[in-house]
CSV table of C-alpha atoms in Angstrom, one decimal:
chain,number,residue,atom,x,y,z
G,1,MET,CA,5.2,-25.5,-1.4
G,2,THR,CA,3.3,-28.6,-0.3
G,3,LYS,CA,1.7,-28.5,3.1
G,4,ILE,CA,1.2,-31.7,5.1
G,5,ILE,CA,-1.7,-31.9,7.6
G,6,THR,CA,-2.3,-34.7,10.1
G,7,THR,CA,-5.5,-35.0,12.2
G,8,SER,CA,-5.1,-37.4,15.0
G,9,ASN,CA,-5.6,-38.4,18.7
G,10,GLY,CA,-4.5,-41.3,20.8
G,11,LYS,CA,-8.1,-42.4,21.0
G,12,GLY,CA,-10.4,-43.6,18.3
G,13,GLY,CA,-13.9,-42.2,17.6
G,14,THR,CA,-12.9,-38.5,17.8
G,15,GLY,CA,-14.0,-37.7,14.3
G,16,LYS,CA,-10.5,-37.3,12.8
G,17,THR,CA,-11.4,-39.0,9.5
G,18,THR,CA,-14.5,-36.8,9.1
G,19,LEU,CA,-12.4,-33.6,9.6
G,20,ASN,CA,-9.7,-34.8,7.2
G,21,THR,CA,-12.4,-35.5,4.6
G,22,PHE,CA,-13.9,-32.1,5.0
G,23,ILE,CA,-10.5,-30.5,4.8
G,24,ALA,CA,-9.7,-32.4,1.6
G,25,GLU,CA,-13.1,-31.6,0.0
G,26,THR,CA,-12.9,-27.9,0.8
G,27,LEU,CA,-9.4,-27.6,-0.6
G,28,PHE,CA,-10.4,-29.4,-3.7
G,29,ALA,CA,-13.4,-27.1,-4.2
G,30,HIS,CA,-11.0,-24.1,-4.0
G,31,GLY,CA,-8.9,-25.5,-6.8
G,32,PHE,CA,-6.0,-27.2,-4.9
G,33,ASN,CA,-4.5,-30.6,-5.8
G,34,VAL,CA,-4.9,-32.8,-2.7
G,35,LEU,CA,-3.5,-36.2,-1.8
G,36,LEU,CA,-5.1,-38.3,1.0
G,37,ILE,CA,-3.0,-41.0,2.6
G,38,ASP,CA,-4.9,-43.4,4.8
G,39,LEU,CA,-2.6,-44.9,7.5
G,40,ASP,CA,-5.3,-46.6,9.6
G,41,HIS,CA,-5.6,-50.3,9.4
G,42,ASN,CA,-9.4,-49.9,9.8
G,43,CYS,CA,-9.4,-48.3,6.3
G,44,CYS,CA,-12.2,-45.9,7.1
G,45,LEU,CA,-11.1,-43.2,4.8
G,46,SER,CA,-10.3,-45.7,2.0
G,47,GLU,CA,-13.8,-47.3,2.4
G,48,MET,CA,-15.5,-43.9,2.5
G,49,TYR,CA,-14.1,-43.1,-1.0
G,50,GLY,CA,-14.5,-46.7,-2.3
G,51,PHE,CA,-10.8,-47.6,-2.5
G,52,GLU,CA,-10.5,-50.4,0.0
G,53,LEU,CA,-8.7,-53.6,-0.7
G,54,LYS,CA,-6.4,-52.2,-3.4
G,55,ASP,CA,-2.9,-53.3,-4.5
G,56,GLU,CA,-1.3,-49.9,-4.2
G,57,THR,CA,-1.4,-49.0,-0.5
G,58,SER,CA,0.2,-46.9,2.2
G,59,LYS,CA,1.6,-50.1,3.7
G,60,SER,CA,3.7,-50.6,0.5
G,61,PHE,CA,4.6,-46.9,0.6
G,62,LEU,CA,5.8,-47.1,4.2
G,63,SER,CA,7.7,-50.3,3.3
G,64,GLY,CA,9.9,-48.3,1.0
G,65,LYS,CA,8.1,-48.9,-2.3
G,66,MET,CA,6.9,-46.1,-4.7
G,67,VAL,CA,3.2,-46.3,-5.3
G,68,LYS,CA,0.8,-44.6,-7.7
G,69,PRO,CA,-2.1,-42.8,-6.0
G,70,TYR,CA,-5.7,-43.6,-7.1
G,71,ASN,CA,-7.7,-40.7,-8.5
G,72,ILE,CA,-10.8,-39.8,-6.6
G,73,LYS,CA,-12.0,-36.9,-8.7
G,74,LYS,CA,-10.8,-34.2,-11.1
G,75,SER,CA,-12.0,-30.8,-12.1
G,76,VAL,CA,-10.7,-28.2,-14.5
G,77,THR,CA,-8.4,-26.7,-11.9
G,78,ALA,CA,-7.8,-29.5,-9.3
G,79,GLU,CA,-7.3,-33.2,-8.6
G,80,MET,CA,-7.9,-35.3,-5.5
G,81,ASP,CA,-6.1,-38.6,-5.1
G,82,ILE,CA,-5.7,-41.2,-2.4
G,83,ILE,CA,-3.3,-43.8,-1.3
G,84,PRO,CA,-5.5,-46.3,0.6
G,85,SER,CA,-4.7,-48.3,3.6
G,86,ASP,CA,-4.2,-52.0,4.2
G,87,LEU,CA,-5.9,-54.3,6.8
G,88,ASP,CA,-2.4,-55.5,7.6
G,89,MET,CA,-1.0,-52.0,8.2
G,90,ASN,CA,-0.2,-52.9,11.9
G,91,MET,CA,2.3,-55.4,10.7
G,92,LEU,CA,4.6,-52.4,10.2
G,93,ALA,CA,5.4,-52.1,13.8
G,94,ASN,CA,9.2,-51.6,13.6
G,95,ILE,CA,9.5,-48.9,11.0
G,96,MET,CA,11.3,-45.7,11.8
G,97,ASP,CA,9.2,-42.8,12.9
G,98,THR,CA,10.5,-40.7,10.0
G,99,GLN,CA,10.0,-43.3,7.3
G,100,LEU,CA,6.9,-41.5,5.8
G,101,LYS,CA,8.7,-38.2,5.8
G,102,ILE,CA,11.6,-39.8,3.9
G,103,GLN,CA,9.3,-41.5,1.4
G,104,LEU,CA,7.3,-38.3,0.7
G,105,LYS,CA,10.6,-36.5,-0.1
G,106,LYS,CA,11.6,-39.3,-2.5
G,107,SER,CA,8.1,-39.6,-4.1
G,108,GLY,CA,7.9,-36.5,-6.2
G,109,PHE,CA,4.5,-35.8,-4.7
G,110,PHE,CA,5.6,-32.3,-3.6
G,111,ASN,CA,5.7,-31.4,-7.3
G,112,LYS,CA,2.1,-32.4,-7.9
G,113,TYR,CA,0.1,-31.7,-4.7
G,114,ASP,CA,-0.6,-28.5,-2.8
G,115,PHE,CA,-1.8,-30.4,0.3
G,116,ILE,CA,-1.2,-33.9,1.6
G,117,ILE,CA,-3.7,-35.0,4.2
G,118,LEU,CA,-2.6,-37.9,6.5
G,119,ASP,CA,-5.2,-40.0,8.4
G,120,PRO,CA,-3.5,-42.2,11.1
G,121,PRO,CA,-5.2,-44.6,13.5
G,122,GLY,CA,-6.5,-43.6,16.9
G,123,THR,CA,-3.5,-45.2,18.7
G,124,TRP,CA,0.0,-44.1,19.4
G,125,ASN,CA,1.7,-46.6,17.0
G,126,ALA,CA,4.3,-46.5,14.3
G,127,GLN,CA,1.8,-45.2,11.7
G,128,THR,CA,0.6,-42.4,13.9
G,129,ARG,CA,4.1,-41.3,14.8
G,130,ASN,CA,5.1,-41.3,11.2
G,131,ALA,CA,2.0,-39.1,10.4
G,132,VAL,CA,2.8,-36.7,13.2
G,133,PHE,CA,6.6,-36.3,12.4
G,134,ALA,CA,5.8,-35.8,8.7
G,135,ALA,CA,3.3,-33.0,9.3
G,136,ASP,CA,3.5,-29.3,9.0
G,137,THR,CA,0.3,-29.0,10.9
G,138,VAL,CA,-1.2,-31.4,13.5
G,139,VAL,CA,-4.8,-31.1,14.4
G,140,ILE,CA,-5.8,-32.9,17.6
G,141,SER,CA,-9.5,-33.8,17.5
G,142,GLY,CA,-11.5,-34.6,20.6
G,143,THR,CA,-15.2,-34.9,21.0
G,144,CYS,CA,-17.4,-33.1,23.5
G,145,SER,CA,-17.1,-35.7,26.4
G,146,ASN,CA,-15.1,-36.0,29.6
G,147,LEU,CA,-13.4,-39.2,28.2
G,148,ASP,CA,-12.2,-37.4,25.1
G,149,LEU,CA,-11.1,-34.4,27.1
G,150,ARG,CA,-8.9,-36.6,29.2
G,151,ALA,CA,-7.6,-38.5,26.1
G,152,THR,CA,-6.9,-35.3,24.2
G,153,LYS,CA,-5.0,-33.9,27.3
G,154,ASN,CA,-2.9,-37.1,27.4
G,155,TYR,CA,-2.2,-37.0,23.7
G,156,PHE,CA,-1.3,-33.3,23.8
G,157,GLU,CA,1.2,-33.9,26.6
G,158,GLN,CA,2.6,-36.8,24.6
G,159,LEU,CA,3.1,-34.6,21.5
G,160,SER,CA,4.6,-31.9,23.8
G,161,ASN,CA,7.4,-34.3,24.6
G,162,CYS,CA,8.2,-34.9,21.0
G,163,CYS,CA,9.7,-31.5,20.3
G,164,LEU,CA,7.6,-31.0,17.1
G,165,ASP,CA,8.3,-28.3,14.6
G,166,SER,CA,4.7,-28.4,13.3
G,167,GLU,CA,1.9,-26.0,14.1
G,168,VAL,CA,-0.6,-27.6,16.6
G,169,PHE,CA,-4.3,-27.0,16.9
G,170,VAL,CA,-6.8,-28.6,19.3
G,171,VAL,CA,-10.4,-28.8,18.2
G,172,CYS,CA,-13.5,-29.8,20.2
G,173,ASN,CA,-15.4,-31.9,17.6
G,174,LYS,CA,-18.9,-33.3,17.2
G,175,PHE,CA,-20.3,-30.5,19.4
G,176,LYS,CA,-24.0,-30.5,20.5
G,177,LYS,CA,-25.3,-28.1,23.1
G,178,GLU,CA,-27.4,-30.9,24.7
G,179,LEU,CA,-24.2,-33.0,25.1
G,180,ASN,CA,-22.3,-30.2,27.0
G,181,PRO,CA,-24.0,-30.3,30.4
G,182,ASP,CA,-20.8,-30.2,32.3
G,183,GLY,CA,-19.3,-27.3,30.4
G,184,ILE,CA,-16.9,-29.6,28.4
G,185,PHE,CA,-16.0,-27.0,25.8
G,186,GLU,CA,-15.2,-24.5,28.6
G,187,ALA,CA,-13.0,-27.2,30.1
G,188,TYR,CA,-11.2,-27.6,26.7
G,189,LYS,CA,-10.6,-23.8,26.7
G,190,GLU,CA,-9.2,-23.9,30.2
G,191,GLN,CA,-6.9,-26.9,29.4
G,192,PHE,CA,-5.6,-25.9,25.9
G,193,GLN,CA,-5.9,-22.1,25.9
G,194,ASP,CA,-4.3,-20.6,22.7
G,195,PHE,CA,-3.9,-24.0,21.1
G,196,LEU,CA,-7.7,-24.5,21.0
G,197,LEU,CA,-9.9,-23.2,18.2
G,198,ASP,CA,-12.2,-20.7,19.9
G,199,PHE,CA,-15.3,-22.4,18.5
G,200,PRO,CA,-16.4,-26.0,18.6
G,201,ILE,CA,-16.9,-28.1,15.4
G,202,PRO,CA,-20.6,-29.1,15.1
G,203,ASP,CA,-21.7,-32.7,14.6
G,204,VAL,CA,-22.2,-33.7,11.0
G,205,LYS,CA,-24.5,-36.6,10.2
G,206,SER,CA,-24.3,-39.0,7.2
G,207,PHE,CA,-20.8,-37.9,6.2
G,208,LYS,CA,-20.6,-40.6,3.6
G,209,LYS,CA,-23.5,-39.0,1.7
G,210,PHE,CA,-21.5,-35.7,1.8
G,211,VAL,CA,-18.5,-37.5,0.2
G,212,ALA,CA,-20.8,-38.9,-2.5
G,213,ASP,CA,-22.3,-35.5,-3.3
G,214,PRO,CA,-20.4,-32.7,-1.6
G,215,ILE,CA,-22.2,-30.0,-3.7
G,216,GLY,CA,-25.7,-31.3,-3.4
G,217,TYR,CA,-25.4,-32.5,0.2
G,218,LYS,CA,-27.4,-30.2,2.5
G,219,ILE,CA,-25.5,-28.9,5.5
G,220,HIS,CA,-27.0,-26.2,7.7
G,221,PRO,CA,-25.5,-22.9,6.6
G,222,ALA,CA,-24.2,-22.1,10.2
G,223,VAL,CA,-22.6,-25.6,10.4
G,224,LYS,CA,-21.0,-25.2,7.0
G,225,ALA,CA,-19.7,-21.8,7.9
G,226,ARG,CA,-18.0,-23.2,11.0
G,227,LEU,CA,-16.5,-26.1,9.1
G,228,GLU,CA,-15.1,-23.8,6.4
G,229,LYS,CA,-13.7,-21.5,9.0
G,230,PHE,CA,-12.0,-24.5,10.6
G,231,VAL,CA,-10.4,-25.4,7.3
G,232,LYS,CA,-9.3,-21.8,6.6
G,233,ILE,CA,-7.5,-21.7,10.0
G,234,VAL,CA,-5.8,-25.0,10.0
G,235,THR,CA,-4.7,-25.0,6.3
G,236,ASN,CA,-4.2,-21.2,5.8
G,237,TYR,CA,-5.1,-21.9,2.2
G,238,GLU,CA,-6.0,-18.3,1.5
G,239,GLU,CA,-2.3,-17.4,1.7
G,240,LEU,CA,-1.8,-19.7,-1.3
G,241,LEU,CA,-4.8,-18.2,-3.2
G,242,ASN,CA,-3.5,-14.7,-2.7
G,243,ALA,CA,0.1,-15.6,-3.6
């Protein structure tokens, strides 16, 4: 059964694309077929993988057309593909909030991919709503700052009014001890309680280099362990491995 994961926030700069990338790379490394769908008009995920300015895009997909994903990489056991975004994605302002969910059901992607990772923009627009309503799991990413704490609180409350069926996680991202003078992580814990992962996600530098060489890229073992623990929790991929 295909699992759909969306990482989002109503504010930009919270590291959602970085987390989505690490989720995808980790799942691929464990032998899962993964589809990335970039829904952000900034095309950050598409550009990171070198698939910007393509003809087959998520804009076309959300417009009701069937598109063929581009292959990022293959291994003996797995495949990672992408449907890139479009600079004119915001032109789709009046689509139904369930259009993506409908398109995914029609697409046949559920027969090919174990996981579909959705990367929406950092605004509450039609693309974000589609990503949220299509998801089995929603990860709300906020960085370690008072501004992001407030933005994450506002976004969480907004999602609470949507009556979602999905599982929801809140993560404190890009954590550095020196950037936590006011006890921001403790404030996250007080605010979100059981919805919050009980450990912050460390800051990861030069993530584009990681994408270029995920095996050779050097991440501190403690940081890598936390990132992999994060992926295990939000995807529950071990359940599929043990099935």
